[in-house]
mmCIF file with all atom_site columns, C-alpha atoms in Angstrom:
data_model
loop_
_atom_site.group_PDB
_atom_site.id
_atom_site.type_symbol
_atom_site.label_atom_id
_atom_site.label_alt_id
_atom_site.label_comp_id
_atom_site.label_asym_id
_atom_site.label_entity_id
_atom_site.label_seq_id
_atom_site.pdbx_PDB_ins_code
_atom_site.Cartn_x
_atom_site.Cartn_y
_atom_site.Cartn_z
_atom_site.occupancy
_atom_site.B_iso_or_equiv
_atom_site.pdbx_formal_charge
_atom_site.auth_seq_id
_atom_site.auth_comp_id
_atom_site.auth_asym_id
_atom_site.auth_atom_id
_atom_site.pdbx_PDB_model_num
ATOM 1   C CA . UNK G 1 1   ? 129.199 83.306  -114.938 1.00 74.00 ? 1022 UNK G CA 1
ATOM 2   C CA . UNK G 1 2   ? 127.385 85.320  -112.720 1.00 75.00 ? 1023 UNK G CA 1
ATOM 3   C CA . UNK G 1 3   ? 128.293 88.985  -111.210 1.00 82.00 ? 1024 UNK G CA 1
ATOM 4   C CA . UNK G 1 4   ? 126.203 91.114  -108.567 1.00 84.00 ? 1025 UNK G CA 1
ATOM 5   C CA . UNK G 1 5   ? 125.502 93.609  -110.014 1.00 87.00 ? 1026 UNK G CA 1
ATOM 6   C CA . UNK G 1 6   ? 124.427 92.120  -113.539 1.00 92.00 ? 1027 UNK G CA 1
ATOM 7   C CA . UNK G 1 7   ? 120.741 91.491  -113.253 1.00 96.00 ? 1028 UNK G CA 1
ATOM 8   C CA . UNK G 1 8   ? 119.805 95.422  -112.206 1.00 97.00 ? 1029 UNK G CA 1
ATOM 9   C CA . UNK G 1 9   ? 122.731 96.775  -114.730 1.00 97.00 ? 1030 UNK G CA 1
ATOM 10  C CA . UNK G 1 10  ? 120.040 94.677  -117.061 1.00 97.00 ? 1031 UNK G CA 1
ATOM 11  C CA . UNK G 1 11  ? 117.056 96.498  -115.348 1.00 97.00 ? 1032 UNK G CA 1
ATOM 12  C CA . UNK G 1 12  ? 118.435 99.895  -115.276 1.00 98.00 ? 1033 UNK G CA 1
ATOM 13  C CA . UNK G 1 13  ? 118.334 99.025  -119.830 1.00 98.00 ? 1034 UNK G CA 1
ATOM 14  C CA . UNK G 1 14  ? 115.073 97.169  -119.708 1.00 98.00 ? 1035 UNK G CA 1
ATOM 15  C CA . UNK G 1 15  ? 113.644 100.433 -118.084 1.00 98.00 ? 1036 UNK G CA 1
ATOM 16  C CA . UNK G 1 16  ? 114.502 103.535 -119.481 1.00 98.00 ? 1037 UNK G CA 1
ATOM 17  C CA . UNK G 1 17  ? 113.813 101.118 -122.696 1.00 98.00 ? 1038 UNK G CA 1
ATOM 18  C CA . UNK G 1 18  ? 110.098 100.948 -121.390 1.00 98.00 ? 1039 UNK G CA 1
ATOM 19  C CA . UNK G 1 19  ? 109.721 104.516 -121.737 1.00 97.00 ? 1040 UNK G CA 1
ATOM 20  C CA . UNK G 1 20  ? 110.314 104.271 -124.899 1.00 97.00 ? 1041 UNK G CA 1
ATOM 21  C CA . UNK G 1 21  ? 108.799 101.101 -126.426 1.00 98.00 ? 1042 UNK G CA 1
ATOM 22  C CA . UNK G 1 22  ? 105.629 102.153 -124.408 1.00 97.00 ? 1043 UNK G CA 1
ATOM 23  C CA . UNK G 1 23  ? 105.220 104.628 -126.942 1.00 96.00 ? 1044 UNK G CA 1
ATOM 24  C CA . UNK G 1 24  ? 105.550 103.173 -129.726 1.00 97.00 ? 1045 UNK G CA 1
ATOM 25  C CA . UNK G 1 25  ? 102.485 103.065 -131.914 1.00 97.00 ? 1046 UNK G CA 1
ATOM 26  C CA . UNK G 1 26  ? 100.803 99.683  -133.283 1.00 97.00 ? 1047 UNK G CA 1
ATOM 27  C CA . UNK G 1 27  ? 102.552 99.191  -136.630 1.00 98.00 ? 1048 UNK G CA 1
ATOM 28  C CA . UNK G 1 28  ? 105.688 99.834  -134.989 1.00 98.00 ? 1049 UNK G CA 1
ATOM 29  C CA . UNK G 1 29  ? 105.611 97.094  -133.011 1.00 98.00 ? 1050 UNK G CA 1
ATOM 30  C CA . UNK G 1 30  ? 103.602 95.275  -135.617 1.00 98.00 ? 1051 UNK G CA 1
ATOM 31  C CA . UNK G 1 31  ? 107.114 95.400  -138.017 1.00 98.00 ? 1052 UNK G CA 1
ATOM 32  C CA . UNK G 1 32  ? 108.504 94.415  -135.093 1.00 98.00 ? 1053 UNK G CA 1
ATOM 33  C CA . UNK G 1 33  ? 106.896 91.028  -134.043 1.00 98.00 ? 1054 UNK G CA 1
ATOM 34  C CA . UNK G 1 34  ? 106.720 90.468  -137.786 1.00 98.00 ? 1055 UNK G CA 1
ATOM 35  C CA . UNK G 1 35  ? 110.576 91.017  -138.533 1.00 98.00 ? 1056 UNK G CA 1
ATOM 36  C CA . UNK G 1 36  ? 111.261 88.426  -135.027 1.00 98.00 ? 1057 UNK G CA 1
ATOM 37  C CA . UNK G 1 37  ? 108.897 86.254  -136.877 1.00 98.00 ? 1058 UNK G CA 1
ATOM 38  C CA . UNK G 1 38  ? 111.067 85.818  -140.121 1.00 98.00 ? 1059 UNK G CA 1
ATOM 39  C CA . UNK G 1 39  ? 114.150 86.098  -138.304 1.00 98.00 ? 1060 UNK G CA 1
ATOM 40  C CA . UNK G 1 40  ? 113.198 82.826  -136.053 1.00 97.00 ? 1061 UNK G CA 1
ATOM 41  C CA . UNK G 1 41  ? 113.169 80.941  -140.002 1.00 97.00 ? 1062 UNK G CA 1
ATOM 42  C CA . UNK G 1 42  ? 116.333 83.031  -141.482 1.00 98.00 ? 1063 UNK G CA 1
ATOM 43  C CA . UNK G 1 43  ? 118.707 82.116  -138.569 1.00 98.00 ? 1064 UNK G CA 1
ATOM 44  C CA . UNK G 1 44  ? 117.092 78.466  -137.903 1.00 98.00 ? 1065 UNK G CA 1
ATOM 45  C CA . UNK G 1 45  ? 121.106 76.945  -138.191 1.00 98.00 ? 1066 UNK G CA 1
ATOM 46  C CA . UNK G 1 46  ? 121.766 79.158  -135.291 1.00 98.00 ? 1067 UNK G CA 1
ATOM 47  C CA . UNK G 1 47  ? 119.029 78.440  -133.763 1.00 98.00 ? 1068 UNK G CA 1
ATOM 48  C CA . UNK G 1 48  ? 119.177 74.526  -133.746 1.00 98.00 ? 1069 UNK G CA 1
ATOM 49  C CA . UNK G 1 49  ? 122.860 74.261  -133.338 1.00 98.00 ? 1070 UNK G CA 1
ATOM 50  C CA . UNK G 1 50  ? 122.459 75.813  -130.038 1.00 98.00 ? 1071 UNK G CA 1
ATOM 51  C CA . UNK G 1 51  ? 119.290 73.386  -128.995 1.00 98.00 ? 1072 UNK G CA 1
ATOM 52  C CA . UNK G 1 52  ? 121.915 70.546  -130.299 1.00 98.00 ? 1073 UNK G CA 1
ATOM 53  C CA . UNK G 1 53  ? 123.652 71.758  -127.672 1.00 98.00 ? 1074 UNK G CA 1
ATOM 54  C CA . UNK G 1 54  ? 120.982 72.489  -124.898 1.00 97.00 ? 1075 UNK G CA 1
ATOM 55  C CA . UNK G 1 55  ? 119.986 67.685  -126.045 1.00 97.00 ? 1076 UNK G CA 1
ATOM 56  C CA . UNK G 1 56  ? 123.321 66.512  -126.227 1.00 97.00 ? 1077 UNK G CA 1
ATOM 57  C CA . UNK G 1 57  ? 123.554 68.270  -122.713 1.00 96.00 ? 1078 UNK G CA 1
ATOM 58  C CA . UNK G 1 58  ? 119.949 67.132  -121.477 1.00 95.00 ? 1079 UNK G CA 1
ATOM 59  C CA . UNK G 1 59  ? 120.672 63.508  -122.857 1.00 96.00 ? 1080 UNK G CA 1
ATOM 60  C CA . UNK G 1 60  ? 123.968 63.796  -120.771 1.00 96.00 ? 1081 UNK G CA 1
ATOM 61  C CA . UNK G 1 61  ? 123.154 64.855  -116.646 1.00 94.00 ? 1082 UNK G CA 1
ATOM 62  C CA . UNK G 1 62  ? 119.955 62.152  -117.220 1.00 94.00 ? 1083 UNK G CA 1
ATOM 63  C CA . UNK G 1 63  ? 116.941 64.896  -117.851 1.00 92.00 ? 1084 UNK G CA 1
ATOM 64  C CA . UNK G 1 64  ? 113.207 62.310  -118.294 1.00 93.00 ? 1085 UNK G CA 1
ATOM 65  C CA . UNK G 1 65  ? 111.989 61.678  -122.147 1.00 94.00 ? 1086 UNK G CA 1
ATOM 66  C CA . UNK G 1 66  ? 109.036 64.379  -121.513 1.00 90.00 ? 1087 UNK G CA 1
ATOM 67  C CA . UNK G 1 67  ? 111.254 66.789  -120.485 1.00 91.00 ? 1088 UNK G CA 1
ATOM 68  C CA . UNK G 1 68  ? 113.903 66.096  -123.193 1.00 95.00 ? 1089 UNK G CA 1
ATOM 69  C CA . UNK G 1 69  ? 110.533 66.530  -126.027 1.00 94.00 ? 1090 UNK G CA 1
ATOM 70  C CA . UNK G 1 70  ? 109.462 69.972  -124.350 1.00 93.00 ? 1091 UNK G CA 1
ATOM 71  C CA . UNK G 1 71  ? 113.455 70.755  -125.105 1.00 95.00 ? 1092 UNK G CA 1
ATOM 72  C CA . UNK G 1 72  ? 113.963 69.699  -128.615 1.00 96.00 ? 1093 UNK G CA 1
ATOM 73  C CA . UNK G 1 73  ? 113.703 71.846  -131.646 1.00 97.00 ? 1094 UNK G CA 1
ATOM 74  C CA . UNK G 1 74  ? 113.414 71.015  -134.785 1.00 97.00 ? 1095 UNK G CA 1
ATOM 75  C CA . UNK G 1 75  ? 112.021 73.347  -137.803 1.00 97.00 ? 1096 UNK G CA 1
ATOM 76  C CA . UNK G 1 76  ? 108.278 72.012  -137.374 1.00 97.00 ? 1097 UNK G CA 1
ATOM 77  C CA . UNK G 1 77  ? 108.305 73.941  -134.176 1.00 97.00 ? 1098 UNK G CA 1
ATOM 78  C CA . UNK G 1 78  ? 110.475 76.845  -134.948 1.00 97.00 ? 1099 UNK G CA 1
ATOM 79  C CA . UNK G 1 79  ? 108.340 77.479  -138.059 1.00 98.00 ? 1100 UNK G CA 1
ATOM 80  C CA . UNK G 1 80  ? 105.521 76.931  -135.223 1.00 97.00 ? 1101 UNK G CA 1
ATOM 81  C CA . UNK G 1 81  ? 107.043 80.026  -132.935 1.00 97.00 ? 1102 UNK G CA 1
ATOM 82  C CA . UNK G 1 82  ? 106.858 82.213  -135.929 1.00 98.00 ? 1103 UNK G CA 1
ATOM 83  C CA . UNK G 1 83  ? 102.957 82.183  -136.629 1.00 98.00 ? 1104 UNK G CA 1
ATOM 84  C CA . UNK G 1 84  ? 102.642 82.323  -132.902 1.00 97.00 ? 1105 UNK G CA 1
ATOM 85  C CA . UNK G 1 85  ? 104.611 86.287  -133.067 1.00 98.00 ? 1106 UNK G CA 1
ATOM 86  C CA . UNK G 1 86  ? 102.391 87.261  -135.944 1.00 98.00 ? 1107 UNK G CA 1
ATOM 87  C CA . UNK G 1 87  ? 99.379  85.209  -134.416 1.00 98.00 ? 1108 UNK G CA 1
ATOM 88  C CA . UNK G 1 88  ? 99.996  88.687  -131.241 1.00 98.00 ? 1109 UNK G CA 1
ATOM 89  C CA . UNK G 1 89  ? 100.822 91.234  -134.069 1.00 98.00 ? 1110 UNK G CA 1
ATOM 90  C CA . UNK G 1 90  ? 97.660  89.827  -135.040 1.00 97.00 ? 1111 UNK G CA 1
ATOM 91  C CA . UNK G 1 91  ? 95.566  91.193  -132.228 1.00 97.00 ? 1112 UNK G CA 1
ATOM 92  C CA . UNK G 1 92  ? 94.067  94.369  -131.224 1.00 96.00 ? 1113 UNK G CA 1
ATOM 93  C CA . UNK G 1 93  ? 96.388  96.341  -129.738 1.00 97.00 ? 1114 UNK G CA 1
ATOM 94  C CA . UNK G 1 94  ? 95.536  96.154  -126.071 1.00 96.00 ? 1115 UNK G CA 1
ATOM 95  C CA . UNK G 1 95  ? 97.308  100.362 -125.392 1.00 96.00 ? 1116 UNK G CA 1
ATOM 96  C CA . UNK G 1 96  ? 95.327  102.496 -125.458 1.00 94.00 ? 1117 UNK G CA 1
ATOM 97  C CA . UNK G 1 97  ? 91.943  101.216 -125.554 1.00 93.00 ? 1118 UNK G CA 1
ATOM 98  C CA . UNK G 1 98  ? 89.046  103.235 -122.623 1.00 94.00 ? 1119 UNK G CA 1
ATOM 99  C CA . UNK G 1 99  ? 88.044  100.084 -120.326 1.00 94.00 ? 1120 UNK G CA 1
ATOM 100 C CA . UNK G 1 100 ? 85.044  102.423 -118.673 1.00 95.00 ? 1121 UNK G CA 1
ATOM 101 C CA . UNK G 1 101 ? 84.865  105.974 -118.371 1.00 94.00 ? 1122 UNK G CA 1
ATOM 102 C CA . UNK G 1 102 ? 82.273  109.162 -116.671 1.00 94.00 ? 1123 UNK G CA 1
ATOM 103 C CA . UNK G 1 103 ? 81.068  112.454 -116.078 1.00 94.00 ? 1124 UNK G CA 1
ATOM 104 C CA . UNK G 1 104 ? 80.605  113.062 -112.498 1.00 93.00 ? 1125 UNK G CA 1
ATOM 105 C CA . UNK G 1 105 ? 78.471  116.370 -111.391 1.00 93.00 ? 1126 UNK G CA 1
ATOM 106 C CA . UNK G 1 106 ? 80.509  118.947 -112.039 1.00 95.00 ? 1127 UNK G CA 1
ATOM 107 C CA . UNK G 1 107 ? 81.295  117.634 -115.540 1.00 93.00 ? 1128 UNK G CA 1
ATOM 108 C CA . UNK G 1 108 ? 84.908  116.243 -114.846 1.00 95.00 ? 1129 UNK G CA 1
ATOM 109 C CA . UNK G 1 109 ? 85.346  113.289 -117.394 1.00 95.00 ? 1130 UNK G CA 1
ATOM 110 C CA . UNK G 1 110 ? 87.632  110.434 -115.697 1.00 95.00 ? 1131 UNK G CA 1
ATOM 111 C CA . UNK G 1 111 ? 88.530  107.765 -118.008 1.00 95.00 ? 1132 UNK G CA 1
ATOM 112 C CA . UNK G 1 112 ? 90.558  104.561 -117.029 1.00 95.00 ? 1133 UNK G CA 1
ATOM 113 C CA . UNK G 1 113 ? 92.664  104.172 -120.196 1.00 95.00 ? 1134 UNK G CA 1
ATOM 114 C CA . UNK G 1 114 ? 94.841  101.201 -120.940 1.00 95.00 ? 1135 UNK G CA 1
ATOM 115 C CA . UNK G 1 115 ? 98.995  101.387 -120.368 1.00 96.00 ? 1136 UNK G CA 1
ATOM 116 C CA . UNK G 1 116 ? 101.922 99.442  -120.267 1.00 97.00 ? 1137 UNK G CA 1
ATOM 117 C CA . UNK G 1 117 ? 103.279 98.400  -117.270 1.00 96.00 ? 1138 UNK G CA 1
ATOM 118 C CA . UNK G 1 118 ? 106.633 98.783  -118.172 1.00 97.00 ? 1139 UNK G CA 1
ATOM 119 C CA . UNK G 1 119 ? 109.336 96.403  -117.345 1.00 98.00 ? 1140 UNK G CA 1
ATOM 120 C CA . UNK G 1 120 ? 108.414 92.938  -116.489 1.00 98.00 ? 1141 UNK G CA 1
ATOM 121 C CA . UNK G 1 121 ? 110.468 90.215  -115.539 1.00 97.00 ? 1142 UNK G CA 1
ATOM 122 C CA . UNK G 1 122 ? 109.659 86.295  -116.320 1.00 96.00 ? 1143 UNK G CA 1
ATOM 123 C CA . UNK G 1 123 ? 111.003 83.651  -115.228 1.00 95.00 ? 1144 UNK G CA 1
ATOM 124 C CA . UNK G 1 124 ? 110.705 79.702  -116.767 1.00 91.00 ? 1145 UNK G CA 1
ATOM 125 C CA . UNK G 1 125 ? 111.586 76.417  -116.583 1.00 84.00 ? 1146 UNK G CA 1
ATOM 126 C CA . UNK G 1 126 ? 112.456 74.304  -119.763 1.00 77.00 ? 1147 UNK G CA 1
ATOM 127 C CA . UNK G 1 127 ? 110.313 75.683  -122.799 1.00 87.00 ? 1148 UNK G CA 1
ATOM 128 C CA . UNK G 1 128 ? 112.225 77.842  -125.418 1.00 93.00 ? 1149 UNK G CA 1
ATOM 129 C CA . UNK G 1 129 ? 109.507 78.264  -127.145 1.00 94.00 ? 1150 UNK G CA 1
ATOM 130 C CA . UNK G 1 130 ? 107.963 80.260  -123.305 1.00 94.00 ? 1151 UNK G CA 1
ATOM 131 C CA . UNK G 1 131 ? 111.732 82.741  -124.966 1.00 96.00 ? 1152 UNK G CA 1
ATOM 132 C CA . UNK G 1 132 ? 109.743 83.857  -127.965 1.00 97.00 ? 1153 UNK G CA 1
ATOM 133 C CA . UNK G 1 133 ? 105.455 83.778  -126.057 1.00 96.00 ? 1154 UNK G CA 1
ATOM 134 C CA . UNK G 1 134 ? 107.228 86.129  -123.436 1.00 97.00 ? 1155 UNK G CA 1
ATOM 135 C CA . UNK G 1 135 ? 108.782 88.382  -126.352 1.00 98.00 ? 1156 UNK G CA 1
ATOM 136 C CA . UNK G 1 136 ? 105.924 88.599  -128.815 1.00 98.00 ? 1157 UNK G CA 1
ATOM 137 C CA . UNK G 1 137 ? 103.179 89.062  -125.751 1.00 97.00 ? 1158 UNK G CA 1
ATOM 138 C CA . UNK G 1 138 ? 105.772 92.354  -124.220 1.00 98.00 ? 1159 UNK G CA 1
ATOM 139 C CA . UNK G 1 139 ? 106.222 93.373  -127.461 1.00 98.00 ? 1160 UNK G CA 1
ATOM 140 C CA . UNK G 1 140 ? 102.457 94.449  -128.275 1.00 98.00 ? 1161 UNK G CA 1
ATOM 141 C CA . UNK G 1 141 ? 101.557 95.280  -124.662 1.00 97.00 ? 1162 UNK G CA 1
ATOM 142 C CA . UNK G 1 142 ? 104.618 98.251  -124.405 1.00 98.00 ? 1163 UNK G CA 1
ATOM 143 C CA . UNK G 1 143 ? 106.208 95.962  -121.700 1.00 98.00 ? 1164 UNK G CA 1
ATOM 144 C CA . UNK G 1 144 ? 110.149 95.692  -122.352 1.00 98.00 ? 1165 UNK G CA 1
ATOM 145 C CA . UNK G 1 145 ? 111.751 91.926  -120.619 1.00 98.00 ? 1166 UNK G CA 1
ATOM 146 C CA . UNK G 1 146 ? 113.221 90.034  -118.897 1.00 98.00 ? 1167 UNK G CA 1
ATOM 147 C CA . UNK G 1 147 ? 114.031 86.246  -119.216 1.00 97.00 ? 1168 UNK G CA 1
ATOM 148 C CA . UNK G 1 148 ? 115.663 84.331  -116.614 1.00 96.00 ? 1169 UNK G CA 1
ATOM 149 C CA . UNK G 1 149 ? 114.953 80.575  -118.678 1.00 93.00 ? 1170 UNK G CA 1
ATOM 150 C CA . UNK G 1 150 ? 116.036 76.974  -117.404 1.00 90.00 ? 1171 UNK G CA 1
ATOM 151 C CA . UNK G 1 151 ? 119.184 75.983  -117.057 1.00 92.00 ? 1172 UNK G CA 1
ATOM 152 C CA . UNK G 1 152 ? 118.143 73.358  -119.565 1.00 94.00 ? 1173 UNK G CA 1
ATOM 153 C CA . UNK G 1 153 ? 117.833 75.780  -122.141 1.00 95.00 ? 1174 UNK G CA 1
ATOM 154 C CA . UNK G 1 154 ? 119.687 77.740  -122.108 1.00 96.00 ? 1175 UNK G CA 1
ATOM 155 C CA . UNK G 1 155 ? 121.958 77.633  -124.573 1.00 97.00 ? 1176 UNK G CA 1
ATOM 156 C CA . UNK G 1 156 ? 118.247 77.345  -126.878 1.00 97.00 ? 1177 UNK G CA 1
ATOM 157 C CA . UNK G 1 157 ? 117.060 80.560  -125.326 1.00 97.00 ? 1178 UNK G CA 1
ATOM 158 C CA . UNK G 1 158 ? 120.255 81.964  -125.749 1.00 97.00 ? 1179 UNK G CA 1
ATOM 159 C CA . UNK G 1 159 ? 120.089 81.848  -129.164 1.00 98.00 ? 1180 UNK G CA 1
ATOM 160 C CA . UNK G 1 160 ? 115.993 82.380  -129.319 1.00 98.00 ? 1181 UNK G CA 1
ATOM 161 C CA . UNK G 1 161 ? 116.624 86.273  -128.169 1.00 98.00 ? 1182 UNK G CA 1
ATOM 162 C CA . UNK G 1 162 ? 119.824 86.842  -129.272 1.00 98.00 ? 1183 UNK G CA 1
ATOM 163 C CA . UNK G 1 163 ? 117.632 86.842  -133.048 1.00 98.00 ? 1184 UNK G CA 1
ATOM 164 C CA . UNK G 1 164 ? 114.150 87.662  -132.047 1.00 98.00 ? 1185 UNK G CA 1
ATOM 165 C CA . UNK G 1 165 ? 116.565 90.750  -130.437 1.00 98.00 ? 1186 UNK G CA 1
ATOM 166 C CA . UNK G 1 166 ? 118.347 91.683  -133.888 1.00 98.00 ? 1187 UNK G CA 1
ATOM 167 C CA . UNK G 1 167 ? 115.611 91.133  -135.559 1.00 98.00 ? 1188 UNK G CA 1
ATOM 168 C CA . UNK G 1 168 ? 113.678 93.049  -134.036 1.00 98.00 ? 1189 UNK G CA 1
ATOM 169 C CA . UNK G 1 169 ? 116.230 96.193  -133.558 1.00 98.00 ? 1190 UNK G CA 1
ATOM 170 C CA . UNK G 1 170 ? 116.652 95.932  -137.398 1.00 97.00 ? 1191 UNK G CA 1
ATOM 171 C CA . UNK G 1 171 ? 112.031 97.024  -137.506 1.00 98.00 ? 1192 UNK G CA 1
ATOM 172 C CA . UNK G 1 172 ? 112.179 99.756  -134.297 1.00 97.00 ? 1193 UNK G CA 1
ATOM 173 C CA . UNK G 1 173 ? 113.032 97.895  -130.759 1.00 98.00 ? 1194 UNK G CA 1
ATOM 174 C CA . UNK G 1 174 ? 114.393 100.039 -129.042 1.00 98.00 ? 1195 UNK G CA 1
ATOM 175 C CA . UNK G 1 175 ? 118.004 99.035  -127.473 1.00 98.00 ? 1196 UNK G CA 1
ATOM 176 C CA . UNK G 1 176 ? 118.046 96.909  -123.964 1.00 97.00 ? 1197 UNK G CA 1
ATOM 177 C CA . UNK G 1 177 ? 113.724 96.159  -124.570 1.00 98.00 ? 1198 UNK G CA 1
ATOM 178 C CA . UNK G 1 178 ? 113.957 92.279  -124.939 1.00 98.00 ? 1199 UNK G CA 1
ATOM 179 C CA . UNK G 1 179 ? 116.419 90.922  -122.130 1.00 97.00 ? 1200 UNK G CA 1
ATOM 180 C CA . UNK G 1 180 ? 118.032 87.818  -121.995 1.00 97.00 ? 1201 UNK G CA 1
ATOM 181 C CA . UNK G 1 181 ? 119.891 87.258  -118.712 1.00 96.00 ? 1202 UNK G CA 1
ATOM 182 C CA . UNK G 1 182 ? 122.862 84.435  -119.565 1.00 93.00 ? 1203 UNK G CA 1
ATOM 183 C CA . UNK G 1 183 ? 123.509 82.062  -116.100 1.00 92.00 ? 1204 UNK G CA 1
ATOM 184 C CA . UNK G 1 184 ? 121.769 79.379  -114.536 1.00 89.00 ? 1205 UNK G CA 1
ATOM 185 C CA . UNK G 1 185 ? 122.590 80.900  -111.320 1.00 87.00 ? 1206 UNK G CA 1
ATOM 186 C CA . UNK G 1 186 ? 120.172 80.914  -108.765 1.00 87.00 ? 1207 UNK G CA 1
ATOM 187 C CA . UNK G 1 187 ? 121.610 84.668  -107.925 1.00 92.00 ? 1208 UNK G CA 1
ATOM 188 C CA . UNK G 1 188 ? 120.442 85.777  -110.370 1.00 93.00 ? 1209 UNK G CA 1
ATOM 189 C CA . UNK G 1 189 ? 116.766 85.053  -109.635 1.00 93.00 ? 1210 UNK G CA 1
ATOM 190 C CA . UNK G 1 190 ? 117.045 86.365  -106.131 1.00 94.00 ? 1211 UNK G CA 1
ATOM 191 C CA . UNK G 1 191 ? 118.483 89.878  -107.686 1.00 96.00 ? 1212 UNK G CA 1
ATOM 192 C CA . UNK G 1 192 ? 116.034 89.940  -109.625 1.00 97.00 ? 1213 UNK G CA 1
ATOM 193 C CA . UNK G 1 193 ? 112.676 89.443  -107.922 1.00 96.00 ? 1214 UNK G CA 1
ATOM 194 C CA . UNK G 1 194 ? 114.187 91.630  -105.459 1.00 97.00 ? 1215 UNK G CA 1
ATOM 195 C CA . UNK G 1 195 ? 114.347 94.749  -108.645 1.00 97.00 ? 1216 UNK G CA 1
ATOM 196 C CA . UNK G 1 196 ? 112.342 97.593  -106.527 1.00 96.00 ? 1217 UNK G CA 1
ATOM 197 C CA . UNK G 1 197 ? 111.716 100.880 -109.022 1.00 96.00 ? 1218 UNK G CA 1
ATOM 198 C CA . UNK G 1 198 ? 112.890 98.983  -112.422 1.00 98.00 ? 1219 UNK G CA 1
ATOM 199 C CA . UNK G 1 199 ? 110.960 95.665  -112.484 1.00 98.00 ? 1220 UNK G CA 1
ATOM 200 C CA . UNK G 1 200 ? 106.254 96.511  -112.333 1.00 97.00 ? 1221 UNK G CA 1
ATOM 201 C CA . UNK G 1 201 ? 105.962 92.927  -112.660 1.00 97.00 ? 1222 UNK G CA 1
ATOM 202 C CA . UNK G 1 202 ? 107.669 89.449  -112.219 1.00 96.00 ? 1223 UNK G CA 1
ATOM 203 C CA . UNK G 1 203 ? 105.503 86.412  -114.127 1.00 95.00 ? 1224 UNK G CA 1
ATOM 204 C CA . UNK G 1 204 ? 107.249 82.734  -112.638 1.00 93.00 ? 1225 UNK G CA 1
ATOM 205 C CA . UNK G 1 205 ? 105.882 79.725  -114.797 1.00 87.00 ? 1226 UNK G CA 1
ATOM 206 C CA . UNK G 1 206 ? 106.692 76.668  -114.309 1.00 79.00 ? 1227 UNK G CA 1
ATOM 207 C CA . UNK G 1 207 ? 106.871 74.097  -111.604 1.00 80.00 ? 1228 UNK G CA 1
ATOM 208 C CA . UNK G 1 208 ? 105.432 74.242  -107.834 1.00 83.00 ? 1229 UNK G CA 1
ATOM 209 C CA . UNK G 1 209 ? 108.385 74.365  -106.193 1.00 83.00 ? 1230 UNK G CA 1
ATOM 210 C CA . UNK G 1 210 ? 109.309 77.678  -108.846 1.00 83.00 ? 1231 UNK G CA 1
ATOM 211 C CA . UNK G 1 211 ? 106.220 79.516  -108.417 1.00 87.00 ? 1232 UNK G CA 1
ATOM 212 C CA . UNK G 1 212 ? 106.329 79.363  -104.245 1.00 89.00 ? 1233 UNK G CA 1
ATOM 213 C CA . UNK G 1 213 ? 109.848 80.143  -104.584 1.00 88.00 ? 1234 UNK G CA 1
ATOM 214 C CA . UNK G 1 214 ? 109.310 83.779  -105.887 1.00 92.00 ? 1235 UNK G CA 1
ATOM 215 C CA . UNK G 1 215 ? 106.006 84.622  -104.270 1.00 92.00 ? 1236 UNK G CA 1
ATOM 216 C CA . UNK G 1 216 ? 107.391 83.922  -100.948 1.00 92.00 ? 1237 UNK G CA 1
ATOM 217 C CA . UNK G 1 217 ? 110.340 85.972  -101.797 1.00 93.00 ? 1238 UNK G CA 1
ATOM 218 C CA . UNK G 1 218 ? 110.370 88.686  -103.872 1.00 95.00 ? 1239 UNK G CA 1
ATOM 219 C CA . UNK G 1 219 ? 109.789 91.938  -102.839 1.00 96.00 ? 1240 UNK G CA 1
ATOM 220 C CA . UNK G 1 220 ? 108.822 92.877  -106.893 1.00 96.00 ? 1241 UNK G CA 1
ATOM 221 C CA . UNK G 1 221 ? 104.498 92.748  -108.620 1.00 95.00 ? 1242 UNK G CA 1
ATOM 222 C CA . UNK G 1 222 ? 104.400 89.595  -108.465 1.00 95.00 ? 1243 UNK G CA 1
ATOM 223 C CA . UNK G 1 223 ? 101.285 87.852  -110.545 1.00 93.00 ? 1244 UNK G CA 1
ATOM 224 C CA . UNK G 1 224 ? 101.177 84.307  -109.538 1.00 88.00 ? 1245 UNK G CA 1
ATOM 225 C CA . UNK G 1 225 ? 100.085 81.615  -112.209 1.00 75.00 ? 1246 UNK G CA 1
ATOM 226 C CA . UNK G 1 226 ? 99.013  77.621  -111.362 1.00 67.00 ? 1247 UNK G CA 1
ATOM 227 C CA . UNK G 1 227 ? 101.229 75.151  -111.596 1.00 59.00 ? 1248 UNK G CA 1
ATOM 228 C CA . UNK G 1 228 ? 100.691 71.694  -112.689 1.00 57.00 ? 1249 UNK G CA 1
ATOM 229 C CA . UNK G 1 229 ? 97.201  70.271  -114.925 1.00 58.00 ? 1250 UNK G CA 1
ATOM 230 C CA . UNK G 1 230 ? 95.583  73.353  -114.371 1.00 54.00 ? 1251 UNK G CA 1
ATOM 231 C CA . UNK G 1 231 ? 93.591  74.879  -117.693 1.00 53.00 ? 1252 UNK G CA 1
ATOM 232 C CA . UNK G 1 232 ? 90.318  73.820  -117.348 1.00 46.00 ? 1253 UNK G CA 1
#
């Protein structure tokens, strides 16, 4: 059940954790990601049981077959999610990269260096794989993250995030760096997109309605993604 201020509390924890996460070296971040990937496979039974609850509720609620397919988790899909996390671990660390620089006539050197944003809020719909993808990308880039998934995948997303948090913390993930909003209420979205000073940017990922709502109502910066068939 949603309670006013619950997302703010998560935002405060994420903000504090972001200070530590942002300065972790590449080896530690990769160790965290490797541990997360192992956790997905080790806790397969727990995750698939949670997914079965969402699937059953989805069928009873009349979800279209295409949406049920997006929602479904299997052994093979969990293995793909774990491999995706490992692929992120293999990417070049974006933190600390020198992007450009110049020396002025007076001898002053100016350098542009990439740094983490801080805390990223990600709002998405019924795709549990997005939970793993988002967490992995944020950890690799040194950003804390607050996840708000769709109600259709609530149990699956909670199980996946719980596993990734637990296994990540074993390997050095700062406590509070990954937060999952475990309520389906739209009020939680409204609170998240108004956490000035705590959330540095919000990314809505889903249908046009979701994206429009976030873009038009957020008081924190928003990265607007495309809707529909936008890959070309």
